[in-house]
Amino acid sequence: MSASIGLSKPVLLIFFTYSSLHCLSVSAAEQTKVKSTARAITSSEECWLQEKYEVVEKCRPCRQFEMTSNSIPVCAVTGYVEKVSCKNSGEVHRSCHNMRAEESAFWTFEGVWFGVFVAGYIAVFLRQRILDGAATARVHKQIANSV
């Protein structure tokens, strides 16, 4: 009664290894991009860490021109930028996060996994009922044959 997808263990192991290595290489490439961008930012541009500051422009998506021309280097980090005015250093741009988009992505992720959980629970419940029915039928057959 078991279902088979027709893949052997070595094939699955190779696929899993390839997928894992691919994910690691993409992650490493993204980290390299972020580190190279972070090196381009000088300490005077991080004045909000040492000085009092005020947000002049709220967090917004970077324009395509800003991304391609690298006119605002911090755009490459998250794709969002806000302008802050530091007390001594003046106005600078800093990278920020779009919290609405991140929250939406988080709840989408949670919803998908909740759906996977419900589907798994239903599959296990139905499978258990089928197995219990088969076991009960075998017991009834054995009792009928022994009488």
mmCIF file of N, CA and C in Angstrom:
data_model
loop_
_atom_site.group_PDB
_atom_site.id
_atom_site.type_symbol
_atom_site.label_atom_id
_atom_site.label_comp_id
_atom_site.label_asym_id
_atom_site.label_seq_id
_atom_site.Cartn_x
_atom_site.Cartn_y
_atom_site.Cartn_z
ATOM 1 N N MET A 1 0.802 -1.197 0.000
ATOM 2 C CA MET A 1 0.000 0.000 0.000
ATOM 3 C C MET A 1 0.848 1.266 0.000
ATOM 4 N N SER A 2 2.166 1.139 0.000
ATOM 5 C CA SER A 2 2.996 2.343 0.064
ATOM 6 C C SER A 2 3.153 2.951 -1.319
ATOM 7 N N ALA A 3 3.161 4.266 -1.350
ATOM 8 C CA ALA A 3 3.325 4.990 -2.619
ATOM 9 C C ALA A 3 4.798 5.305 -2.800
ATOM 10 N N SER A 4 5.279 5.144 -4.017
ATOM 11 C CA SER A 4 6.680 5.427 -4.310
ATOM 12 C C SER A 4 6.750 6.433 -5.439
ATOM 13 N N ILE A 5 7.673 7.397 -5.315
ATOM 14 C CA ILE A 5 7.819 8.390 -6.375
ATOM 15 C C ILE A 5 8.860 7.958 -7.393
ATOM 16 N N GLY A 6 9.483 6.825 -7.188
ATOM 17 C CA GLY A 6 10.388 6.259 -8.171
ATOM 18 C C GLY A 6 11.806 6.817 -8.109
ATOM 19 N N LEU A 7 12.194 7.471 -7.052
ATOM 20 C CA LEU A 7 13.549 7.992 -6.920
ATOM 21 C C LEU A 7 14.310 7.167 -5.892
ATOM 22 N N SER A 8 15.517 6.805 -6.246
ATOM 23 C CA SER A 8 16.319 6.028 -5.323
ATOM 24 C C SER A 8 16.974 6.945 -4.298
ATOM 25 N N LYS A 9 17.492 6.354 -3.246
ATOM 26 C CA LYS A 9 18.144 7.135 -2.196
ATOM 27 C C LYS A 9 19.351 7.918 -2.704
ATOM 28 N N PRO A 10 20.211 7.343 -3.559
ATOM 29 C CA PRO A 10 21.343 8.137 -4.066
ATOM 30 C C PRO A 10 20.899 9.358 -4.877
ATOM 31 N N VAL A 11 19.833 9.212 -5.659
ATOM 32 C CA VAL A 11 19.341 10.341 -6.451
ATOM 33 C C VAL A 11 18.823 11.436 -5.526
ATOM 34 N N LEU A 12 18.071 11.047 -4.502
ATOM 35 C CA LEU A 12 17.574 12.022 -3.541
ATOM 36 C C LEU A 12 18.723 12.688 -2.787
ATOM 37 N N LEU A 13 19.732 11.933 -2.430
ATOM 38 C CA LEU A 13 20.888 12.489 -1.724
ATOM 39 C C LEU A 13 21.631 13.489 -2.598
ATOM 40 N N ILE A 14 21.811 13.165 -3.870
ATOM 41 C CA ILE A 14 22.479 14.086 -4.800
ATOM 42 C C ILE A 14 21.646 15.353 -4.966
ATOM 43 N N PHE A 15 20.327 15.215 -5.125
ATOM 44 C CA PHE A 15 19.457 16.376 -5.267
ATOM 45 C C PHE A 15 19.512 17.253 -4.024
ATOM 46 N N PHE A 16 19.440 16.649 -2.842
ATOM 47 C CA PHE A 16 19.491 17.401 -1.588
ATOM 48 C C PHE A 16 20.828 18.117 -1.450
ATOM 49 N N THR A 17 21.925 17.450 -1.771
ATOM 50 C CA THR A 17 23.255 18.063 -1.674
ATOM 51 C C THR A 17 23.370 19.231 -2.648
ATOM 52 N N TYR A 18 22.927 19.040 -3.882
ATOM 53 C CA TYR A 18 22.975 20.121 -4.874
ATOM 54 C C TYR A 18 22.147 21.321 -4.422
ATOM 55 N N SER A 19 20.938 21.059 -3.931
ATOM 56 C CA SER A 19 20.068 22.143 -3.473
ATOM 57 C C SER A 19 20.703 22.902 -2.316
ATOM 58 N N SER A 20 21.287 22.179 -1.378
ATOM 59 C CA SER A 20 21.926 22.819 -0.224
ATOM 60 C C SER A 20 23.105 23.674 -0.655
ATOM 61 N N LEU A 21 23.949 23.145 -1.536
ATOM 62 C CA LEU A 21 25.107 23.911 -2.009
ATOM 63 C C LEU A 21 24.677 25.142 -2.796
ATOM 64 N N HIS A 22 23.620 25.005 -3.580
ATOM 65 C CA HIS A 22 23.118 26.150 -4.338
ATOM 66 C C HIS A 22 22.629 27.251 -3.391
ATOM 67 N N CYS A 23 21.887 26.877 -2.363
ATOM 68 C CA CYS A 23 21.408 27.864 -1.385
ATOM 69 C C CYS A 23 22.576 28.541 -0.686
ATOM 70 N N LEU A 24 23.591 27.775 -0.316
ATOM 71 C CA LEU A 24 24.755 28.354 0.350
ATOM 72 C C LEU A 24 25.507 29.303 -0.563
ATOM 73 N N SER A 25 25.636 28.971 -1.853
ATOM 74 C CA SER A 25 26.359 29.851 -2.770
ATOM 75 C C SER A 25 25.593 31.153 -3.000
ATOM 76 N N VAL A 26 24.274 31.077 -3.103
ATOM 77 C CA VAL A 26 23.476 32.297 -3.267
ATOM 78 C C VAL A 26 23.588 33.163 -2.019
ATOM 79 N N SER A 27 23.535 32.542 -0.856
ATOM 80 C CA SER A 27 23.667 33.282 0.399
ATOM 81 C C SER A 27 25.034 33.951 0.502
ATOM 82 N N ALA A 28 26.084 33.249 0.119
ATOM 83 C CA ALA A 28 27.431 33.813 0.166
ATOM 84 C C ALA A 28 27.570 34.985 -0.794
ATOM 85 N N ALA A 29 26.959 34.878 -1.968
ATOM 86 C CA ALA A 29 27.020 35.967 -2.945
ATOM 87 C C ALA A 29 26.314 37.207 -2.417
ATOM 88 N N GLU A 30 25.181 37.017 -1.760
ATOM 89 C CA GLU A 30 24.457 38.156 -1.186
ATOM 90 C C GLU A 30 25.273 38.801 -0.066
ATOM 91 N N GLN A 31 25.909 37.983 0.768
ATOM 92 C CA GLN A 31 26.735 38.526 1.852
ATOM 93 C C GLN A 31 27.902 39.333 1.305
ATOM 94 N N THR A 32 28.524 38.850 0.234
ATOM 95 C CA THR A 32 29.642 39.572 -0.382
ATOM 96 C C THR A 32 29.169 40.923 -0.902
ATOM 97 N N LYS A 33 27.988 40.951 -1.524
ATOM 98 C CA LYS A 33 27.437 42.198 -2.047
ATOM 99 C C LYS A 33 27.191 43.190 -0.913
ATOM 100 N N VAL A 34 26.609 42.725 0.190
ATOM 101 C CA VAL A 34 26.323 43.600 1.320
ATOM 102 C C VAL A 34 27.614 44.101 1.950
ATOM 103 N N LYS A 35 28.626 43.219 2.103
ATOM 104 C CA LYS A 35 29.891 43.635 2.709
ATOM 105 C C LYS A 35 30.614 44.661 1.848
ATOM 106 N N SER A 36 30.613 44.471 0.524
ATOM 107 C CA SER A 36 31.297 45.427 -0.347
ATOM 108 C C SER A 36 30.594 46.780 -0.309
ATOM 109 N N THR A 37 29.277 46.771 -0.213
ATOM 110 C CA THR A 37 28.540 48.025 -0.115
ATOM 111 C C THR A 37 28.791 48.680 1.231
ATOM 112 N N ALA A 38 28.859 47.882 2.281
ATOM 113 C CA ALA A 38 29.081 48.434 3.613
ATOM 114 C C ALA A 38 30.460 49.075 3.713
ATOM 115 N N ARG A 39 31.461 48.525 3.006
ATOM 116 C CA ARG A 39 32.797 49.117 3.032
ATOM 117 C C ARG A 39 32.817 50.481 2.359
ATOM 118 N N ALA A 40 31.917 50.709 1.404
ATOM 119 C CA ALA A 40 31.883 51.983 0.688
ATOM 120 C C ALA A 40 31.325 53.112 1.547
ATOM 121 N N ILE A 41 30.674 52.767 2.649
ATOM 122 C CA ILE A 41 30.089 53.773 3.523
ATOM 123 C C ILE A 41 31.145 54.196 4.538
ATOM 124 N N THR A 42 31.416 55.469 4.607
ATOM 125 C CA THR A 42 32.431 55.967 5.540
ATOM 126 C C THR A 42 31.817 56.203 6.904
ATOM 127 N N SER A 43 32.679 56.421 7.893
ATOM 128 C CA SER A 43 32.185 56.620 9.255
ATOM 129 C C SER A 43 31.417 57.930 9.390
ATOM 130 N N SER A 44 31.740 58.943 8.547
ATOM 131 C CA SER A 44 30.999 60.202 8.624
ATOM 132 C C SER A 44 29.563 60.018 8.132
ATOM 133 N N GLU A 45 29.353 59.026 7.269
ATOM 134 C CA GLU A 45 28.005 58.750 6.792
ATOM 135 C C GLU A 45 27.189 57.946 7.802
ATOM 136 N N GLU A 46 27.811 57.440 8.842
ATOM 137 C CA GLU A 46 27.102 56.718 9.897
ATOM 138 C C GLU A 46 27.012 57.582 11.152
ATOM 139 N N CYS A 47 26.762 58.869 10.950
ATOM 140 C CA CYS A 47 26.751 59.808 12.062
ATOM 141 C C CYS A 47 25.638 59.528 13.059
ATOM 142 N N TRP A 48 24.556 58.876 12.639
ATOM 143 C CA TRP A 48 23.442 58.600 13.545
ATOM 144 C C TRP A 48 23.816 57.644 14.666
ATOM 145 N N LEU A 49 24.955 56.958 14.515
ATOM 146 C CA LEU A 49 25.400 56.053 15.573
ATOM 147 C C LEU A 49 26.068 56.800 16.722
ATOM 148 N N GLN A 50 26.668 57.972 16.430
ATOM 149 C CA GLN A 50 27.384 58.724 17.454
ATOM 150 C C GLN A 50 26.698 60.034 17.838
ATOM 151 N N GLU A 51 25.860 60.568 16.974
ATOM 152 C CA GLU A 51 25.268 61.886 17.214
ATOM 153 C C GLU A 51 23.754 61.780 17.333
ATOM 154 N N LYS A 52 23.155 62.860 17.804
ATOM 155 C CA LYS A 52 21.704 62.949 17.770
ATOM 156 C C LYS A 52 21.301 63.234 16.336
ATOM 157 N N TYR A 53 20.176 62.672 15.925
ATOM 158 C CA TYR A 53 19.734 62.840 14.544
ATOM 159 C C TYR A 53 18.230 62.938 14.479
ATOM 160 N N GLU A 54 17.768 63.376 13.322
ATOM 161 C CA GLU A 54 16.339 63.492 13.058
ATOM 162 C C GLU A 54 16.085 62.937 11.655
ATOM 163 N N VAL A 55 15.020 62.187 11.508
ATOM 164 C CA VAL A 55 14.679 61.627 10.199
ATOM 165 C C VAL A 55 14.019 62.723 9.369
ATOM 166 N N VAL A 56 14.636 63.066 8.221
ATOM 167 C CA VAL A 56 14.134 64.119 7.347
ATOM 168 C C VAL A 56 13.150 63.541 6.331
ATOM 169 N N GLU A 57 13.513 62.422 5.697
ATOM 170 C CA GLU A 57 12.638 61.714 4.755
ATOM 171 C C GLU A 57 12.406 60.308 5.284
ATOM 172 N N LYS A 58 11.158 59.890 5.300
ATOM 173 C CA LYS A 58 10.831 58.541 5.773
ATOM 174 C C LYS A 58 11.383 57.495 4.812
ATOM 175 N N CYS A 59 11.418 56.270 5.292
ATOM 176 C CA CYS A 59 11.914 55.147 4.508
ATOM 177 C C CYS A 59 11.108 55.010 3.223
ATOM 178 N N ARG A 60 11.815 54.924 2.099
ATOM 179 C CA ARG A 60 11.176 54.811 0.790
ATOM 180 C C ARG A 60 11.992 53.857 -0.077
ATOM 181 N N PRO A 61 11.359 53.282 -1.100
ATOM 182 C CA PRO A 61 12.132 52.432 -2.009
ATOM 183 C C PRO A 61 13.093 53.287 -2.834
ATOM 184 N N CYS A 62 14.255 52.748 -3.095
ATOM 185 C CA CYS A 62 15.223 53.449 -3.935
ATOM 186 C C CYS A 62 14.717 53.468 -5.374
ATOM 187 N N ARG A 63 14.979 54.554 -6.057
ATOM 188 C CA ARG A 63 14.609 54.661 -7.469
ATOM 189 C C ARG A 63 15.581 53.825 -8.298
ATOM 190 N N GLN A 64 15.135 53.430 -9.475
ATOM 191 C CA GLN A 64 15.977 52.610 -10.348
ATOM 192 C C GLN A 64 17.282 53.324 -10.666
ATOM 193 N N PHE A 65 17.211 54.626 -10.906
ATOM 194 C CA PHE A 65 18.408 55.406 -11.211
ATOM 195 C C PHE A 65 19.401 55.370 -10.042
ATOM 196 N N GLU A 66 18.892 55.488 -8.826
ATOM 197 C CA GLU A 66 19.760 55.462 -7.635
ATOM 198 C C GLU A 66 20.443 54.104 -7.485
ATOM 199 N N MET A 67 19.738 53.056 -7.877
ATOM 200 C CA MET A 67 20.302 51.711 -7.764
ATOM 201 C C MET A 67 21.394 51.487 -8.822
ATOM 202 N N THR A 68 21.104 51.871 -10.067
ATOM 203 C CA THR A 68 22.046 51.588 -11.151
ATOM 204 C C THR A 68 23.234 52.535 -11.153
ATOM 205 N N SER A 69 23.015 53.796 -10.799
ATOM 206 C CA SER A 69 24.110 54.770 -10.834
ATOM 207 C C SER A 69 24.951 54.742 -9.563
ATOM 208 N N ASN A 70 24.449 54.071 -8.543
ATOM 209 C CA ASN A 70 25.130 54.012 -7.245
ATOM 210 C C ASN A 70 25.324 55.411 -6.662
ATOM 211 N N SER A 71 24.383 56.313 -6.962
ATOM 212 C CA SER A 71 24.456 57.664 -6.429
ATOM 213 C C SER A 71 24.203 57.672 -4.925
ATOM 214 N N ILE A 72 23.437 56.710 -4.456
ATOM 215 C CA ILE A 72 23.241 56.514 -3.009
ATOM 216 C C ILE A 72 23.688 55.085 -2.718
ATOM 217 N N PRO A 73 24.941 54.900 -2.263
ATOM 218 C CA PRO A 73 25.478 53.535 -2.096
ATOM 219 C C PRO A 73 24.668 52.643 -1.169
ATOM 220 N N VAL A 74 23.999 53.213 -0.162
ATOM 221 C CA VAL A 74 23.264 52.377 0.789
ATOM 222 C C VAL A 74 22.024 51.742 0.173
ATOM 223 N N CYS A 75 21.635 52.183 -1.017
ATOM 224 C CA CYS A 75 20.482 51.559 -1.690
ATOM 225 C C CYS A 75 20.740 50.090 -2.000
ATOM 226 N N ALA A 76 21.987 49.726 -2.213
ATOM 227 C CA ALA A 76 22.316 48.345 -2.569
ATOM 228 C C ALA A 76 22.129 47.384 -1.404
ATOM 229 N N VAL A 77 22.061 47.888 -0.186
ATOM 230 C CA VAL A 77 21.960 47.002 0.976
ATOM 231 C C VAL A 77 20.566 46.396 1.080
ATOM 232 N N THR A 78 19.530 47.233 1.142
ATOM 233 C CA THR A 78 18.169 46.719 1.303
ATOM 234 C C THR A 78 17.228 47.142 0.187
ATOM 235 N N GLY A 79 17.619 48.126 -0.622
ATOM 236 C CA GLY A 79 16.726 48.636 -1.656
ATOM 237 C C GLY A 79 15.819 49.737 -1.144
ATOM 238 N N TYR A 80 15.989 50.116 0.115
ATOM 239 C CA TYR A 80 15.211 51.192 0.724
ATOM 240 C C TYR A 80 16.173 52.176 1.376
ATOM 241 N N VAL A 81 15.781 53.451 1.402
ATOM 242 C CA VAL A 81 16.655 54.485 1.935
ATOM 243 C C VAL A 81 15.820 55.530 2.664
ATOM 244 N N GLU A 82 16.412 56.124 3.685
ATOM 245 C CA GLU A 82 15.807 57.268 4.346
ATOM 246 C C GLU A 82 16.890 58.303 4.583
ATOM 247 N N LYS A 83 16.497 59.563 4.618
ATOM 248 C CA LYS A 83 17.439 60.650 4.823
ATOM 249 C C LYS A 83 17.352 61.093 6.272
ATOM 250 N N VAL A 84 18.516 61.178 6.926
ATOM 251 C CA VAL A 84 18.572 61.648 8.305
ATOM 252 C C VAL A 84 19.464 62.880 8.378
ATOM 253 N N SER A 85 19.144 63.727 9.327
ATOM 254 C CA SER A 85 19.943 64.923 9.554
ATOM 255 C C SER A 85 20.616 64.786 10.912
ATOM 256 N N CYS A 86 21.946 64.622 10.878
ATOM 257 C CA CYS A 86 22.710 64.508 12.118
ATOM 258 C C CYS A 86 23.017 65.917 12.620
ATOM 259 N N LYS A 87 23.126 66.040 13.931
ATOM 260 C CA LYS A 87 23.306 67.350 14.547
ATOM 261 C C LYS A 87 24.577 68.041 14.071
ATOM 262 N N ASN A 88 25.707 67.336 14.006
ATOM 263 C CA ASN A 88 26.985 67.949 13.626
ATOM 264 C C ASN A 88 27.360 67.697 12.169
ATOM 265 N N SER A 89 27.077 66.501 11.656
ATOM 266 C CA SER A 89 27.554 66.105 10.322
ATOM 267 C C SER A 89 26.656 66.554 9.180
ATOM 268 N N GLY A 90 25.413 66.857 9.432
ATOM 269 C CA GLY A 90 24.497 67.251 8.369
ATOM 270 C C GLY A 90 23.648 66.092 7.884
ATOM 271 N N GLU A 91 23.119 66.229 6.660
ATOM 272 C CA GLU A 91 22.203 65.230 6.116
ATOM 273 C C GLU A 91 22.955 64.108 5.412
ATOM 274 N N VAL A 92 22.555 62.886 5.711
ATOM 275 C CA VAL A 92 23.102 61.693 5.065
ATOM 276 C C VAL A 92 21.960 60.711 4.815
ATOM 277 N N HIS A 93 22.222 59.745 3.948
ATOM 278 C CA HIS A 93 21.253 58.680 3.684
ATOM 279 C C HIS A 93 21.675 57.432 4.457
ATOM 280 N N ARG A 94 20.675 56.685 4.902
ATOM 281 C CA ARG A 94 20.964 55.392 5.522
ATOM 282 C C ARG A 94 19.970 54.360 5.029
ATOM 283 N N SER A 95 20.416 53.130 5.034
ATOM 284 C CA SER A 95 19.581 52.022 4.596
ATOM 285 C C SER A 95 18.508 51.765 5.649
ATOM 286 N N CYS A 96 17.345 51.342 5.211
ATOM 287 C CA CYS A 96 16.258 51.033 6.139
ATOM 288 C C CYS A 96 15.480 49.837 5.600
ATOM 289 N N HIS A 97 14.532 49.377 6.363
ATOM 290 C CA HIS A 97 13.723 48.219 5.978
ATOM 291 C C HIS A 97 12.278 48.657 5.803
ATOM 292 N N ASN A 98 11.628 48.119 4.793
ATOM 293 C CA ASN A 98 10.211 48.369 4.580
ATOM 294 C C ASN A 98 9.451 47.391 5.475
ATOM 295 N N MET A 99 9.005 47.885 6.600
ATOM 296 C CA MET A 99 8.386 47.003 7.593
ATOM 297 C C MET A 99 7.067 46.410 7.098
ATOM 298 N N ARG A 100 6.307 47.157 6.296
ATOM 299 C CA ARG A 100 5.046 46.602 5.783
ATOM 300 C C ARG A 100 5.309 45.397 4.887
ATOM 301 N N ALA A 101 6.285 45.532 4.008
ATOM 302 C CA ALA A 101 6.603 44.422 3.108
ATOM 303 C C ALA A 101 7.141 43.229 3.887
ATOM 304 N N GLU A 102 7.985 43.485 4.879
ATOM 305 C CA GLU A 102 8.527 42.387 5.679
ATOM 306 C C GLU A 102 7.439 41.718 6.499
ATOM 307 N N GLU A 103 6.523 42.510 7.054
ATOM 308 C CA GLU A 103 5.434 41.932 7.837
ATOM 309 C C GLU A 103 4.517 41.108 6.936
ATOM 310 N N SER A 104 4.245 41.624 5.750
ATOM 311 C CA SER A 104 3.409 40.892 4.807
ATOM 312 C C SER A 104 4.072 39.577 4.402
ATOM 313 N N ALA A 105 5.378 39.618 4.138
ATOM 314 C CA ALA A 105 6.106 38.397 3.778
ATOM 315 C C ALA A 105 6.099 37.404 4.939
ATOM 316 N N PHE A 106 6.237 37.911 6.160
ATOM 317 C CA PHE A 106 6.230 37.041 7.337
ATOM 318 C C PHE A 106 4.887 36.320 7.471
ATOM 319 N N TRP A 107 3.782 37.076 7.368
ATOM 320 C CA TRP A 107 2.472 36.454 7.543
ATOM 321 C C TRP A 107 2.134 35.529 6.381
ATOM 322 N N THR A 108 2.620 35.845 5.189
ATOM 323 C CA THR A 108 2.443 34.923 4.063
ATOM 324 C C THR A 108 3.169 33.616 4.346
ATOM 325 N N PHE A 109 4.412 33.729 4.821
ATOM 326 C CA PHE A 109 5.196 32.547 5.191
ATOM 327 C C PHE A 109 4.475 31.737 6.261
ATOM 328 N N GLU A 110 3.993 32.408 7.306
ATOM 329 C CA GLU A 110 3.282 31.709 8.379
ATOM 330 C C GLU A 110 2.017 31.036 7.848
ATOM 331 N N GLY A 111 1.290 31.725 6.973
ATOM 332 C CA GLY A 111 0.070 31.153 6.402
ATOM 333 C C GLY A 111 0.341 29.913 5.574
ATOM 334 N N VAL A 112 1.395 29.963 4.770
ATOM 335 C CA VAL A 112 1.753 28.808 3.948
ATOM 336 C C VAL A 112 2.108 27.625 4.842
ATOM 337 N N TRP A 113 2.906 27.858 5.860
ATOM 338 C CA TRP A 113 3.286 26.739 6.728
ATOM 339 C C TRP A 113 2.124 26.231 7.560
ATOM 340 N N PHE A 114 1.183 27.116 7.912
ATOM 341 C CA PHE A 114 -0.014 26.648 8.604
ATOM 342 C C PHE A 114 -0.816 25.750 7.665
ATOM 343 N N GLY A 115 -0.913 26.149 6.386
ATOM 344 C CA GLY A 115 -1.598 25.319 5.393
ATOM 345 C C GLY A 115 -0.926 23.965 5.229
ATOM 346 N N VAL A 116 0.415 23.957 5.208
ATOM 347 C CA VAL A 116 1.158 22.698 5.116
ATOM 348 C C VAL A 116 0.870 21.833 6.344
ATOM 349 N N PHE A 117 0.817 22.478 7.527
ATOM 350 C CA PHE A 117 0.515 21.744 8.755
ATOM 351 C C PHE A 117 -0.873 21.112 8.689
ATOM 352 N N VAL A 118 -1.872 21.889 8.276
ATOM 353 C CA VAL A 118 -3.245 21.386 8.202
ATOM 354 C C VAL A 118 -3.342 20.241 7.195
ATOM 355 N N ALA A 119 -2.711 20.414 6.024
ATOM 356 C CA ALA A 119 -2.737 19.361 5.011
ATOM 357 C C ALA A 119 -2.064 18.088 5.536
ATOM 358 N N GLY A 120 -0.936 18.243 6.232
ATOM 359 C CA GLY A 120 -0.252 17.084 6.814
ATOM 360 C C GLY A 120 -1.095 16.400 7.875
ATOM 361 N N TYR A 121 -1.738 17.209 8.712
ATOM 362 C CA TYR A 121 -2.589 16.654 9.756
ATOM 363 C C TYR A 121 -3.742 15.863 9.145
ATOM 364 N N ILE A 122 -4.376 16.430 8.133
ATOM 365 C CA ILE A 122 -5.499 15.742 7.470
ATOM 366 C C ILE A 122 -5.018 14.450 6.822
ATOM 367 N N ALA A 123 -3.853 14.502 6.169
ATOM 368 C CA ALA A 123 -3.320 13.300 5.520
ATOM 369 C C ALA A 123 -3.041 12.209 6.544
ATOM 370 N N VAL A 124 -2.438 12.571 7.670
ATOM 371 C CA VAL A 124 -2.145 11.583 8.711
ATOM 372 C C VAL A 124 -3.442 11.037 9.303
ATOM 373 N N PHE A 125 -4.417 11.911 9.549
ATOM 374 C CA PHE A 125 -5.694 11.486 10.112
ATOM 375 C C PHE A 125 -6.395 10.496 9.182
ATOM 376 N N LEU A 126 -6.451 10.840 7.890
ATOM 377 C CA LEU A 126 -7.114 9.943 6.932
ATOM 378 C C LEU A 126 -6.361 8.630 6.784
ATOM 379 N N ARG A 127 -5.046 8.707 6.747
ATOM 380 C CA ARG A 127 -4.229 7.485 6.638
ATOM 381 C C ARG A 127 -4.451 6.586 7.859
ATOM 382 N N GLN A 128 -4.533 7.183 9.028
ATOM 383 C CA GLN A 128 -4.762 6.401 10.252
ATOM 384 C C GLN A 128 -6.137 5.739 10.214
ATOM 385 N N ARG A 129 -7.146 6.455 9.716
ATOM 386 C CA ARG A 129 -8.481 5.851 9.608
ATOM 387 C C ARG A 129 -8.475 4.672 8.642
ATOM 388 N N ILE A 130 -7.770 4.822 7.524
ATOM 389 C CA ILE A 130 -7.686 3.735 6.538
ATOM 390 C C ILE A 130 -6.990 2.526 7.164
ATOM 391 N N LEU A 131 -5.881 2.754 7.851
ATOM 392 C CA LEU A 131 -5.148 1.648 8.481
ATOM 393 C C LEU A 131 -5.962 1.003 9.591
ATOM 394 N N ASP A 132 -6.672 1.812 10.378
ATOM 395 C CA ASP A 132 -7.525 1.252 11.430
ATOM 396 C C ASP A 132 -8.647 0.414 10.826
ATOM 397 N N GLY A 133 -9.224 0.897 9.733
ATOM 398 C CA GLY A 133 -10.288 0.133 9.057
ATOM 399 C C GLY A 133 -9.761 -1.190 8.530
ATOM 400 N N ALA A 134 -8.550 -1.155 7.949
ATOM 401 C CA ALA A 134 -7.963 -2.393 7.419
ATOM 402 C C ALA A 134 -7.661 -3.370 8.557
ATOM 403 N N ALA A 135 -7.140 -2.842 9.669
ATOM 404 C CA ALA A 135 -6.838 -3.715 10.817
ATOM 405 C C ALA A 135 -8.118 -4.312 11.387
ATOM 406 N N THR A 136 -9.164 -3.518 11.482
ATOM 407 C CA THR A 136 -10.446 -4.016 11.998
ATOM 408 C C THR A 136 -11.013 -5.089 11.066
ATOM 409 N N ALA A 137 -10.898 -4.874 9.772
ATOM 410 C CA ALA A 137 -11.393 -5.868 8.800
ATOM 411 C C ALA A 137 -10.623 -7.172 8.937
ATOM 412 N N ARG A 138 -9.282 -7.076 9.136
ATOM 413 C CA ARG A 138 -8.490 -8.305 9.317
ATOM 414 C C ARG A 138 -8.909 -9.040 10.582
ATOM 415 N N VAL A 139 -9.145 -8.319 11.664
ATOM 416 C CA VAL A 139 -9.562 -8.954 12.924
ATOM 417 C C VAL A 139 -10.916 -9.633 12.745
ATOM 418 N N HIS A 140 -11.864 -8.907 12.089
ATOM 419 C CA HIS A 140 -13.185 -9.517 11.853
ATOM 420 C C HIS A 140 -13.071 -10.762 10.977
ATOM 421 N N LYS A 141 -12.193 -10.749 10.005
ATOM 422 C CA LYS A 141 -11.996 -11.906 9.105
ATOM 423 C C LYS A 141 -11.416 -13.079 9.885
ATOM 424 N N GLN A 142 -10.418 -12.774 10.760
ATOM 425 C CA GLN A 142 -9.823 -13.838 11.565
ATOM 426 C C GLN A 142 -10.841 -14.444 12.525
ATOM 427 N N ILE A 143 -11.681 -13.579 13.113
ATOM 428 C CA ILE A 143 -12.706 -14.088 14.036
ATOM 429 C C ILE A 143 -13.719 -14.927 13.257
ATOM 430 N N ALA A 144 -14.113 -14.470 12.082
ATOM 431 C CA ALA A 144 -15.092 -15.238 11.273
ATOM 432 C C ALA A 144 -14.510 -16.581 10.828
ATOM 433 N N ASN A 145 -13.201 -16.638 10.521
ATOM 434 C CA ASN A 145 -12.593 -17.887 10.079
ATOM 435 C C ASN A 145 -12.378 -18.854 11.216
ATOM 436 N N SER A 146 -12.228 -18.365 12.448
ATOM 437 C CA SER A 146 -11.955 -19.263 13.572
ATOM 438 C C SER A 146 -13.216 -19.837 14.179
ATOM 439 N N VAL A 147 -14.382 -19.300 13.890
ATOM 440 C CA VAL A 147 -15.626 -19.792 14.473
ATOM 441 C C VAL A 147 -16.186 -20.916 13.679
#
